[in-house]
Short mmCIF file of C-alpha atoms and ligand atoms in Angstrom, two decimals:
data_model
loop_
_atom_site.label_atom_id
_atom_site.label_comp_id
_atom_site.label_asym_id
_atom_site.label_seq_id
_atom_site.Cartn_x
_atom_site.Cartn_y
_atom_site.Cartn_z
CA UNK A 1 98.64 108.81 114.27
CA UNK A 2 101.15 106.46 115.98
CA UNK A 3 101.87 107.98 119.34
CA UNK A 4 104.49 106.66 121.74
CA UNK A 5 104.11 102.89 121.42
CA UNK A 6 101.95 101.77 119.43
CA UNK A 7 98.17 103.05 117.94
CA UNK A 8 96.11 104.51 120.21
CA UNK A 9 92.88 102.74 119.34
CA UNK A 10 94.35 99.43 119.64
CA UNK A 11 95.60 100.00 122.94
CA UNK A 12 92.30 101.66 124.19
CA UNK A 13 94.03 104.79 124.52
CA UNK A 14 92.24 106.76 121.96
CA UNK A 15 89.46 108.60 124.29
CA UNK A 16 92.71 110.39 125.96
CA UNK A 17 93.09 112.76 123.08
CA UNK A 18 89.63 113.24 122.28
CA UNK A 19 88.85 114.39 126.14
CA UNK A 20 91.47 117.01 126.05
CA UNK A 21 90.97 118.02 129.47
CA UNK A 22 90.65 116.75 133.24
CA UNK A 23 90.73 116.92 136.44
CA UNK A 24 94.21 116.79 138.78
CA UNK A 25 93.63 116.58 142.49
CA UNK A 26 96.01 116.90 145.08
CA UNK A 27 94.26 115.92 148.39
CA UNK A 28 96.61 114.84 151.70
CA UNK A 29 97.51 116.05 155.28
CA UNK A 30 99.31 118.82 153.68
CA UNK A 31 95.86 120.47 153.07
CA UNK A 32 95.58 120.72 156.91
CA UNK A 33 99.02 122.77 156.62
CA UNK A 34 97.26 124.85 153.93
CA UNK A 35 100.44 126.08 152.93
CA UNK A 36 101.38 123.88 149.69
CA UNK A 37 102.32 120.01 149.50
CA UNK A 38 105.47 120.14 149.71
CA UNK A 39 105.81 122.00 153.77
CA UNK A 40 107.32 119.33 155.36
CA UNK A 41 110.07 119.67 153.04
CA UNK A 42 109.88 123.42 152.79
CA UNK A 43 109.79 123.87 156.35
CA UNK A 44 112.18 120.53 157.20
CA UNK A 45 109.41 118.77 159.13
CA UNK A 46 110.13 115.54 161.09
CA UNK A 47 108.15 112.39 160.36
CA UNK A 48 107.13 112.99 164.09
CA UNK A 49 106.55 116.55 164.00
CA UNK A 50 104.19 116.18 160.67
CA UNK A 51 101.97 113.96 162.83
CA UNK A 52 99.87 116.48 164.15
CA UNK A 53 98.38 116.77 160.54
CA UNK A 54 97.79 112.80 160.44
CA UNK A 55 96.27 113.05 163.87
CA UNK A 56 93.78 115.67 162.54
CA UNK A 57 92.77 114.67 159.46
CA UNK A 58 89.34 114.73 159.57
CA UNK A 59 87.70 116.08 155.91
CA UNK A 60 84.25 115.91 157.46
CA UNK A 61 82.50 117.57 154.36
CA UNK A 62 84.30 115.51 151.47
CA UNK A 63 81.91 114.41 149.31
CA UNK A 64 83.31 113.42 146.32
CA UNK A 65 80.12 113.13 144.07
CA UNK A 66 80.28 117.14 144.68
CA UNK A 67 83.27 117.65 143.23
CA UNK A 68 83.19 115.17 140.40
CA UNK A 69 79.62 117.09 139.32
CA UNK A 70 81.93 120.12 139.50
CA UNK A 71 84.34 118.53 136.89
CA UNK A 72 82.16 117.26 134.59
CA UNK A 73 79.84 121.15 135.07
CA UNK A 74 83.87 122.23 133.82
CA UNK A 75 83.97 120.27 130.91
CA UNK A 76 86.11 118.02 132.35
CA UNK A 77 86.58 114.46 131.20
CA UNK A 78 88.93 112.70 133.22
CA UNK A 79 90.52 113.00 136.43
CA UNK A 80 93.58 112.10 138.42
CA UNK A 81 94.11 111.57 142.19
CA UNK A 82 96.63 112.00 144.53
CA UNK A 83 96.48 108.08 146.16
CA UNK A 84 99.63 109.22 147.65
CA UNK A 85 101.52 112.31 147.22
CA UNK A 86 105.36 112.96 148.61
CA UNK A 87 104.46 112.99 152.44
CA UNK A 88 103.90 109.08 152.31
CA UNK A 89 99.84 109.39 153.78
CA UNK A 90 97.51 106.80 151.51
CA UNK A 91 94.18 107.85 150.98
CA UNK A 92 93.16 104.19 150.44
CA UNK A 93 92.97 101.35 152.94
CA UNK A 94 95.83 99.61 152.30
CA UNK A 95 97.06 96.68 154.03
CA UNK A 96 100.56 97.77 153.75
CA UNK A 97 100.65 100.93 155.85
CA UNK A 98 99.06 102.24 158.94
CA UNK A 99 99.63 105.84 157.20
CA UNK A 100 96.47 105.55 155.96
CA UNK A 101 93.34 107.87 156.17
CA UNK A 102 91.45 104.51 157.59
CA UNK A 103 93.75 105.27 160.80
CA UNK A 104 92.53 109.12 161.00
CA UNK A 105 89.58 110.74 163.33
CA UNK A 106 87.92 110.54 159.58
CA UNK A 107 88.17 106.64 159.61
CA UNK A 108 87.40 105.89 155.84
CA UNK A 109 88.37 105.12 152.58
CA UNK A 110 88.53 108.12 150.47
CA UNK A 111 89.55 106.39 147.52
CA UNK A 112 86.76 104.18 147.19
CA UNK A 113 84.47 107.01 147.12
CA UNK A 114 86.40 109.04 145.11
CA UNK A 115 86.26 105.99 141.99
CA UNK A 116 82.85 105.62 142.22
CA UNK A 117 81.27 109.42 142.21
CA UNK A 118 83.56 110.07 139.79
CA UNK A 119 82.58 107.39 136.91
CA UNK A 120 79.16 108.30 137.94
CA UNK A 121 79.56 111.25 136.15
CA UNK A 122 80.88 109.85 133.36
CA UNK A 123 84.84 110.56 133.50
CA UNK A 124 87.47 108.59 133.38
CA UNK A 125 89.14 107.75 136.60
CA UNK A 126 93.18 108.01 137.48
CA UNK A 127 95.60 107.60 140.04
CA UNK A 128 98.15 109.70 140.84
CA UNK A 129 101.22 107.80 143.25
CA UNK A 130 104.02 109.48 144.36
CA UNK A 131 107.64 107.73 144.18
CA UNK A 132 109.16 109.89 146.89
CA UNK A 133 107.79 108.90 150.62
CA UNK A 134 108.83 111.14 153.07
CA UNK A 135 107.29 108.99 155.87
CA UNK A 136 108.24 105.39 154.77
CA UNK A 137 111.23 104.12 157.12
CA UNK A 138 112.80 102.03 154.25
CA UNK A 139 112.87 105.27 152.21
CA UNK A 140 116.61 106.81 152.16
CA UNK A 141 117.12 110.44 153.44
CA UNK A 142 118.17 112.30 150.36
CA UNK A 143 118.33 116.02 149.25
CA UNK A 144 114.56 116.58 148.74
CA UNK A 145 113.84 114.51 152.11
CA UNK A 146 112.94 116.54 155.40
CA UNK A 147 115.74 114.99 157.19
CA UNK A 148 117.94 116.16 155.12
CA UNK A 149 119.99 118.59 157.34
CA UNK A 150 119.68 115.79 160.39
CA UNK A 151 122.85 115.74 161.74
CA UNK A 152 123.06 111.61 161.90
CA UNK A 153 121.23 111.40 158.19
CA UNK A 154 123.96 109.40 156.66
CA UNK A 155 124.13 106.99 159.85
CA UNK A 156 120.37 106.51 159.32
CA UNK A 157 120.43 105.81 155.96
CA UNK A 158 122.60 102.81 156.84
CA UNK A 159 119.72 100.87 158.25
CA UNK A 160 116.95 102.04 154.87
CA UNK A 161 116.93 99.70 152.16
CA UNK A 162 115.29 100.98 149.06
CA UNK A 163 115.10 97.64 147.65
CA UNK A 164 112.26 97.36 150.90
CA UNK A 165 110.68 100.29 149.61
CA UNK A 166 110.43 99.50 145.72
CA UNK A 167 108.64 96.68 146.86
CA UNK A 168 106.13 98.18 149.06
CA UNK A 169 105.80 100.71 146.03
CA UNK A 170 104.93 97.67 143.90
CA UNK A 171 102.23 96.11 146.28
CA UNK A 172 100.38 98.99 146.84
CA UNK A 173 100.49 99.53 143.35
CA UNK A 174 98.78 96.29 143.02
CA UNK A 175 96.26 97.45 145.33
CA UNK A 176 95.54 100.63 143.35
CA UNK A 177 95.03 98.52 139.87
CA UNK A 178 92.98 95.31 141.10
CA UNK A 179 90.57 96.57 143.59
CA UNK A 180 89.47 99.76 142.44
CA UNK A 181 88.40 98.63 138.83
CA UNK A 182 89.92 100.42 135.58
CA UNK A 183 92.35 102.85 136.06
CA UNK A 184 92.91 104.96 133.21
CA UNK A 185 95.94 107.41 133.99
CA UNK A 186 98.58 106.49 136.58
CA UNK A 187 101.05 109.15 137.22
CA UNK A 188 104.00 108.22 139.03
CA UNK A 189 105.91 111.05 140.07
CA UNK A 190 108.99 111.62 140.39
CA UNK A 191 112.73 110.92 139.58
CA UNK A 192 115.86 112.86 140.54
CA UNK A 193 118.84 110.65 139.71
CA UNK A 194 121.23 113.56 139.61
CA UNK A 195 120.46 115.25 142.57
CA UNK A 196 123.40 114.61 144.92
CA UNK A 197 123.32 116.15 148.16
CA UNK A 198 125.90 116.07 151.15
CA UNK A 199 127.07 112.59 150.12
CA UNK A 200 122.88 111.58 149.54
CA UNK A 201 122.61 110.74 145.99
CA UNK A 202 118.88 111.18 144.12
CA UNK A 203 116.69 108.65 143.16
CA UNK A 204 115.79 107.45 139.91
CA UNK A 205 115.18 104.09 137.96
CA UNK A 206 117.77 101.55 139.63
CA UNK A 207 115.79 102.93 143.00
CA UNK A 208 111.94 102.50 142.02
CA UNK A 209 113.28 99.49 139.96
CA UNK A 210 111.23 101.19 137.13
CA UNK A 211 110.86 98.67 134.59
CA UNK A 212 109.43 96.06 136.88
CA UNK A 213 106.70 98.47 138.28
CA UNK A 214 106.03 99.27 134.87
CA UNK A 215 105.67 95.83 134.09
CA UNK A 216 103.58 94.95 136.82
CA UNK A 217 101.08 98.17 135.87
CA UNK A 218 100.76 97.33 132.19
CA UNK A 219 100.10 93.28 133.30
CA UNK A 220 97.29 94.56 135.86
CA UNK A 221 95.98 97.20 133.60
CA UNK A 222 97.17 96.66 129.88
CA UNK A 223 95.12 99.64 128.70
CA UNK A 224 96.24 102.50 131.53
CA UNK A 225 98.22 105.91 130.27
CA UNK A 226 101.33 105.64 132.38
CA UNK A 227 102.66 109.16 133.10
CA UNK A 228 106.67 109.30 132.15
CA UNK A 229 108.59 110.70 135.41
CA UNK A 230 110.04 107.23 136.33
CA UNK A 231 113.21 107.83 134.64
CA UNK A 232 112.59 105.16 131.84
CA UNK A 233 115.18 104.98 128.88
CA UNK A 234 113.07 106.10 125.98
CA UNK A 235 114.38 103.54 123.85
CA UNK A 236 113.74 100.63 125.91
CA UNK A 237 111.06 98.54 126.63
CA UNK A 238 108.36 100.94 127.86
CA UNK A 239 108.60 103.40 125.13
CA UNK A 240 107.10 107.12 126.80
CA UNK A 241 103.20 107.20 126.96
CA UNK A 242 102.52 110.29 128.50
CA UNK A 243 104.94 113.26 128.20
CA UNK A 244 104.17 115.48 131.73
CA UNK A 245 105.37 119.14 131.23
CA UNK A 246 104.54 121.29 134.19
CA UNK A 247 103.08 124.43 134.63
CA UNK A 248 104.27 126.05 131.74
CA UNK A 249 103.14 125.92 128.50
CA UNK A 250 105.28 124.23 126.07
CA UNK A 251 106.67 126.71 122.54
CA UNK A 252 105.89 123.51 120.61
CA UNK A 253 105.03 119.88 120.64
CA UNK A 254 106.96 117.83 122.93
CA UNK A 255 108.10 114.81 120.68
CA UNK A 256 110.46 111.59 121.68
CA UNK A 257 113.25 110.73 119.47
CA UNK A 258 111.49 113.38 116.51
CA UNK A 259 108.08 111.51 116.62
CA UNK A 260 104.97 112.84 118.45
CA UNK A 261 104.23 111.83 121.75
CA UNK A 262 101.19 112.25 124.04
CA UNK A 263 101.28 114.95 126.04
CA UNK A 264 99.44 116.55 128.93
CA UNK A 265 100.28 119.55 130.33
CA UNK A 266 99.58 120.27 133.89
CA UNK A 267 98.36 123.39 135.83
CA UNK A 268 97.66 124.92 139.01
CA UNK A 269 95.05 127.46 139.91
CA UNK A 270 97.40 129.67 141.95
CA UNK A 271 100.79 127.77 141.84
CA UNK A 272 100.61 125.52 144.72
CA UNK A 273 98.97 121.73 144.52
CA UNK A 274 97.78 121.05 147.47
CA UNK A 275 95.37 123.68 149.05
CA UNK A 276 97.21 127.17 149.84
CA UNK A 277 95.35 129.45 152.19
CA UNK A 278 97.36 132.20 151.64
CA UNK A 279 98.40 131.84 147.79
CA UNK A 280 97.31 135.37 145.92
CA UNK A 281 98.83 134.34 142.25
CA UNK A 282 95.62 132.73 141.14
CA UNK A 283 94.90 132.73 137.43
CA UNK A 284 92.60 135.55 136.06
CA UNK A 285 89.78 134.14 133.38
CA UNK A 286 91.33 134.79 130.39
CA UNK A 287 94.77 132.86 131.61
CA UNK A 288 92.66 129.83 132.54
CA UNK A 289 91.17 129.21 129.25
CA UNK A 290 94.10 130.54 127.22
CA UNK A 291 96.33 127.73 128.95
CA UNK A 292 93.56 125.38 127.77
CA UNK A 293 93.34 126.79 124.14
CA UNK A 294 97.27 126.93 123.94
CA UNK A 295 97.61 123.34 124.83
CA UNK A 296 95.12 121.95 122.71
CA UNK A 297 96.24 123.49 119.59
CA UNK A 298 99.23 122.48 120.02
CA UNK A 299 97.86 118.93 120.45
CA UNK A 300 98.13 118.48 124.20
CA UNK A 301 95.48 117.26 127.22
CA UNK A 302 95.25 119.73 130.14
CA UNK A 303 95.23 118.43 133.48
CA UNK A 304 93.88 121.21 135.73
CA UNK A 305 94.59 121.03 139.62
CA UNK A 306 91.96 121.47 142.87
CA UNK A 307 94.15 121.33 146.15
CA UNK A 308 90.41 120.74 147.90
CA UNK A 309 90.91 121.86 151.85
CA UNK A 310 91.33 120.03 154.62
CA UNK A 311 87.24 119.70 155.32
CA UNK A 312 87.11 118.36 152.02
CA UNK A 313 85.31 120.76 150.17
CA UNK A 314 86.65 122.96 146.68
CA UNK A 315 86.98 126.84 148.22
CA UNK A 316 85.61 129.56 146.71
CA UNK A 317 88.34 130.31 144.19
CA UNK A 318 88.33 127.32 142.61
CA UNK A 319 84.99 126.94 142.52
CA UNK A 320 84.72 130.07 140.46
CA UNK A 321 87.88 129.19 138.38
CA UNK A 322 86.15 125.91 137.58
CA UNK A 323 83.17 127.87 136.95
CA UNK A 324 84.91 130.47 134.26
CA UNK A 325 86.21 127.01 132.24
CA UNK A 326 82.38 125.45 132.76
CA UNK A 327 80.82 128.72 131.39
CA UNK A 328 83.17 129.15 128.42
CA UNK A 329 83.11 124.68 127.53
CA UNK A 330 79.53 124.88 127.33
CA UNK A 331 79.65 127.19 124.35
CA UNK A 332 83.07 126.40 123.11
CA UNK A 333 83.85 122.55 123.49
CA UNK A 334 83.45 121.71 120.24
CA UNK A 335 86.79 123.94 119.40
CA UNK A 336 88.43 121.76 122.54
CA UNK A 337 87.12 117.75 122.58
CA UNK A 338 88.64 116.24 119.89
CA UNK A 339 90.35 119.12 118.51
CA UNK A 340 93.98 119.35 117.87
CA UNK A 341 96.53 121.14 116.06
CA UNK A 342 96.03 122.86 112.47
CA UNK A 343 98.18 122.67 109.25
CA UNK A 344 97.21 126.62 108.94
CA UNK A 345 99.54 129.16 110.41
CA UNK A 346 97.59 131.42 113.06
CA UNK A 347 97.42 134.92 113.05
CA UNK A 348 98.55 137.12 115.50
CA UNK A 349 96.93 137.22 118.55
CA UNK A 350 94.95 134.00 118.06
CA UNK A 351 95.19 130.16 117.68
CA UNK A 352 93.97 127.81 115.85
CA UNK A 353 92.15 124.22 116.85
CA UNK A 354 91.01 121.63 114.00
CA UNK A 355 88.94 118.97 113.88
CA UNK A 356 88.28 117.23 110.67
CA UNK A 357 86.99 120.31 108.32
CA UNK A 358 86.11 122.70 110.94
CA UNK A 359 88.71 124.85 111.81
CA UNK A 360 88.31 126.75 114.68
CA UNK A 361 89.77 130.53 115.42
CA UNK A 362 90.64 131.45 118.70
CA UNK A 363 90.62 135.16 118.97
CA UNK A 364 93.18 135.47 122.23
CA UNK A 365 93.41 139.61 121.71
CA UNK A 366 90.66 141.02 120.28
CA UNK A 367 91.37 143.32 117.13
CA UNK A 368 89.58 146.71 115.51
CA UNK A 369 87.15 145.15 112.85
CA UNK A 370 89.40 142.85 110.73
CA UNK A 371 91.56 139.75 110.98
CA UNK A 372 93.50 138.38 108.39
CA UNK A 373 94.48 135.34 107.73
CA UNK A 374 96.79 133.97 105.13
CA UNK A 375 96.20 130.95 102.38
CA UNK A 376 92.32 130.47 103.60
CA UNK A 377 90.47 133.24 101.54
CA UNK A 378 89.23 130.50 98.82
CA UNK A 379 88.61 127.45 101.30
CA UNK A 380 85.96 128.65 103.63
CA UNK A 381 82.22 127.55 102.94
CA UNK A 382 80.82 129.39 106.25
CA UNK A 383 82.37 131.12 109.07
CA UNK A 384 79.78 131.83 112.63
CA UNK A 385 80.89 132.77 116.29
CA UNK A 386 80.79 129.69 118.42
CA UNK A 387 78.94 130.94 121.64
CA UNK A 388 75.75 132.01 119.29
CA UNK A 389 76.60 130.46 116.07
CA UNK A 390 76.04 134.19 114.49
CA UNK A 391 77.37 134.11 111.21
CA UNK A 392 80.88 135.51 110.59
CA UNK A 393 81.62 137.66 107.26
CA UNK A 394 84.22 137.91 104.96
CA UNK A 395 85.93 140.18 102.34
CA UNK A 396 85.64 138.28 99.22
CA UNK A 397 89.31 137.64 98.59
CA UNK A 398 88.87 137.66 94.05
CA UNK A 399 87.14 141.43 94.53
CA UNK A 400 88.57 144.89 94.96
CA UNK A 401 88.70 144.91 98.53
CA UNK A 402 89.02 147.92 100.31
CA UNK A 403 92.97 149.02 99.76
CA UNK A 404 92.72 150.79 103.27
CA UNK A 405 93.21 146.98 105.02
CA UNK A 406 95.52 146.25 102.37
CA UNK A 407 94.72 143.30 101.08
CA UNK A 408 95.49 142.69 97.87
CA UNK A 409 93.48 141.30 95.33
CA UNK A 410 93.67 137.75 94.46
CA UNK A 411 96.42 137.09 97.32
CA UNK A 412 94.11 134.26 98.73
CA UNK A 413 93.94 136.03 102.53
CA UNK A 414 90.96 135.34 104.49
CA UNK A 415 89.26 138.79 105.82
CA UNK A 416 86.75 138.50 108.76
CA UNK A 417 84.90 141.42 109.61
CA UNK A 418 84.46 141.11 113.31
CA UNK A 419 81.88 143.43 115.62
CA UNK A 420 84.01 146.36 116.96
CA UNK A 421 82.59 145.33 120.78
CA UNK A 422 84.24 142.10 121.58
CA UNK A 423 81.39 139.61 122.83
CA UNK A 424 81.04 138.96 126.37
CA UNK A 425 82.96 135.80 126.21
CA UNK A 426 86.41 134.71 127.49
CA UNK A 427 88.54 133.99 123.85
CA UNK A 428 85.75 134.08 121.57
CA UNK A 429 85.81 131.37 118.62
CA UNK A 430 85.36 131.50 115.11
CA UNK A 431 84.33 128.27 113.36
CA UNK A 432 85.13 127.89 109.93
CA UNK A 433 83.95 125.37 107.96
CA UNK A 434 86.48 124.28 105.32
CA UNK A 435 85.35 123.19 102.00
CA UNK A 436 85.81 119.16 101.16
C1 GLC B 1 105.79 118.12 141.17
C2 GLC B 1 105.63 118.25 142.65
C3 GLC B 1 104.33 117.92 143.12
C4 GLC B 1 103.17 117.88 142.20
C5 GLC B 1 103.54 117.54 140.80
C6 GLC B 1 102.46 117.72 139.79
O1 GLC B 1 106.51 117.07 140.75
O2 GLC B 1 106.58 117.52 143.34
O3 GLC B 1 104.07 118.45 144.35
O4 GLC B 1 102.39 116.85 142.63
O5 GLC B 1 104.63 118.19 140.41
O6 GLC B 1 102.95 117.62 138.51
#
């Protein structure tokens, strides 16, 4: 399928779809705050004030090859980094800051690290950079800035050039996509052009000058996924390669100009990015791998978030919430990696994944003894549960089938007859193997 701009496997995009599912990470001072990435807008935080966090940043227990073996345990394939989130701080060593974790008590480069445990395990590494910098002094006060309510914002603004700071966005861009080998995913992230606010307009393409750091990432990485939250024109030069919707999950495809696009969906744990002591909303089992189920059949990655805390470690929570999509990929991937949407209309209470002739029944809400489902009765050579591969029955759709589940003779519906107990797994799947 053409996607976005051009084929996939030319472009060396192809593995993107097939993976289906990764790793986000937001990692930053914030996680010192422990009350979500964005508390130094939130709570209207001075550059100066924030520096406490800077000054104690010392994730003594990170140990990336930890949580990449975590990942991959999840079934993860791929996973994305915060280089650089909204609060300015670099992870990396880069020779165009001092907001760097270099200058910390922790002293190192995290990103380094981070690249190489992480293709040790096999996935796919990414970077995710943020366009807003709330601690960059070329960056212009604006509505989502913590000086925002300073009584002498505007006069300060006089003396920021954006211009100054597109360019330092551009060479530390650089940085990210020549010294850390190949990048995969870069999300940049993100654009709010309409956003006036007390005379301090938003930011969008004509600030990050867009098209040139788009340029510059496809010359110094021609293969990379580039995330679409720069405010690009669709129809212009860098037609959209990654659609970004954000935790919800879409009612149907997300498509540019009527054609298909790739898409990745993105979700939090408990709401919050960056690590939230005190966040209670986090997702129960069945939400976690329904959000993954949802997504893929209707063709979409998901891109699962760890805010890891400020020792560097994943808590508890998220350890287990990794662990409920680990325990239900090992017996269920093959539904999930390289699965997509299916011509065949679901029925209630479950989705459908394909992949080539297996078709794969995701039972979301487990019925009494039957489900039925419409135009497969004749095409079905064998039916078993994924997690065991225990065969799966069938009413045979040309006999007199019992009238009390009222399916009519002849009327081509598909009856499985399911165990009344629901097995002990999170969604359970039906594969069903379509005749050639
Ligand atoms: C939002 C938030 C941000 C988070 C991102 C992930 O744009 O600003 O904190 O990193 O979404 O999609």
């Amino acid at each position: 399928m053409t996607i976005g701009g051009g084929m996939d496997a030319s472009e060396g995009k192809a593995w993107f779809t097939q993976d289906r599912f990764g790793m986000f990470i937001h990692f930053g001072l914030y996680a010192l705050a422990a009350r979500h990435e964005w508390v130094q807008h939130r709570e209207e935080i001075s550059p100066a004030d924030y520096r406490k966090y800077f000054e104690n940043f010392d994730p003594d227990l990170y140990d990336p090859r930890e949580w990449a073996r975590r990942a991959r345990e999840a079934g993860m394939k791929y996973v994305v980094l915060t280089a650089k989130h909204h609060e300015g701080f670099c992870l990396w060593d880069s020779k165009h800051t001092d907001y760097k974790a270099t200058n910390t008590p922790y002293g190192k480069d995290l990103l380094k690290a981070y690249v190489e445990a992480y293709r040790a395990e096999g996935l796919k590494v990414g970077f995710y950079y943020s366009l807003i910098d709330w601690h960059h002094p070329e960056f212009p006060i604006d509505g989502i800035h913590p000086l925002r309510n300073h009584p002498d914002a505007l006069e300060m603004n006089k003396s920021r050039d954006v211009r100054k700071y597109a360019e330092y966005m551009r060479n530390q861009v650089t940085e990210l996509l020549t010294d850390f080998g190949e990048i995969s995913v870069i999300w940049f992230d993100f654009s709010y052009p309409k956003r006036d606010y007390r005379g301090m307009p938003g930011k969008g393409r004509n600030d990050w000058e867009s098209e040139e750091l788009v340029g510059l990432v496809r010359k110094l990485q021609p293969n990379i996924i580039v995330g679409d939250r720069l405010d690009l024109p669709t129809d212009g030069n860098f037609p959209k390669d990654l659609a970004t919707p954000e935790q919800y999950t879409p009612r149907v495809a997300p498509t540019v100009n009527g054609k298909p696009v790739r898409w990745e969906v993105c979700h939090t744990f408990s709401g919050s990015w960056g690590y939230h002591r005190d966040e209670t909303t986090w997702k129960d089992a069945a939400q976690l791998i329904n959000i993954l189920v949802d997504t893929v059949s209707l063709g979409g990655n998901l891109l699962m978030n760890v805010g890891p805390t400020a020792r560097g470690t994943f808590d508890a929570r998220a350890n287990k919430a990794l662990e409920t999509y680990g325990e239900w990929m090992r017996l269920n991937s093959r539904s999930i990696y390289g699965a997509g949407p299916s011509e065949y209309v679901a029925p209630t209470g479950c989705k459908f994944t394909q992949r080539g002739n297996r078709l794969y029944l995701h039972i979301q809400t487990w019925p009494f003894r039957h489900i039925h489902i419409e135009g497969l009765g004749r095409k079905v050579k064998y039916a078993q549960f994924l997690h065991d591969a225990s065969e799966v029955h069938w009413l045979d759709p040309d006999a007199d089938v019992d009238s009390n589940i009222g399916v009519a003779v002849g009327n081509g519906m598909l009856t499985l007859e399911l165990p009344v107990l629901k097995p002990d797994v999170v969604s359970p799947v039906v594969e069903l193997i379509l005749k050639d």
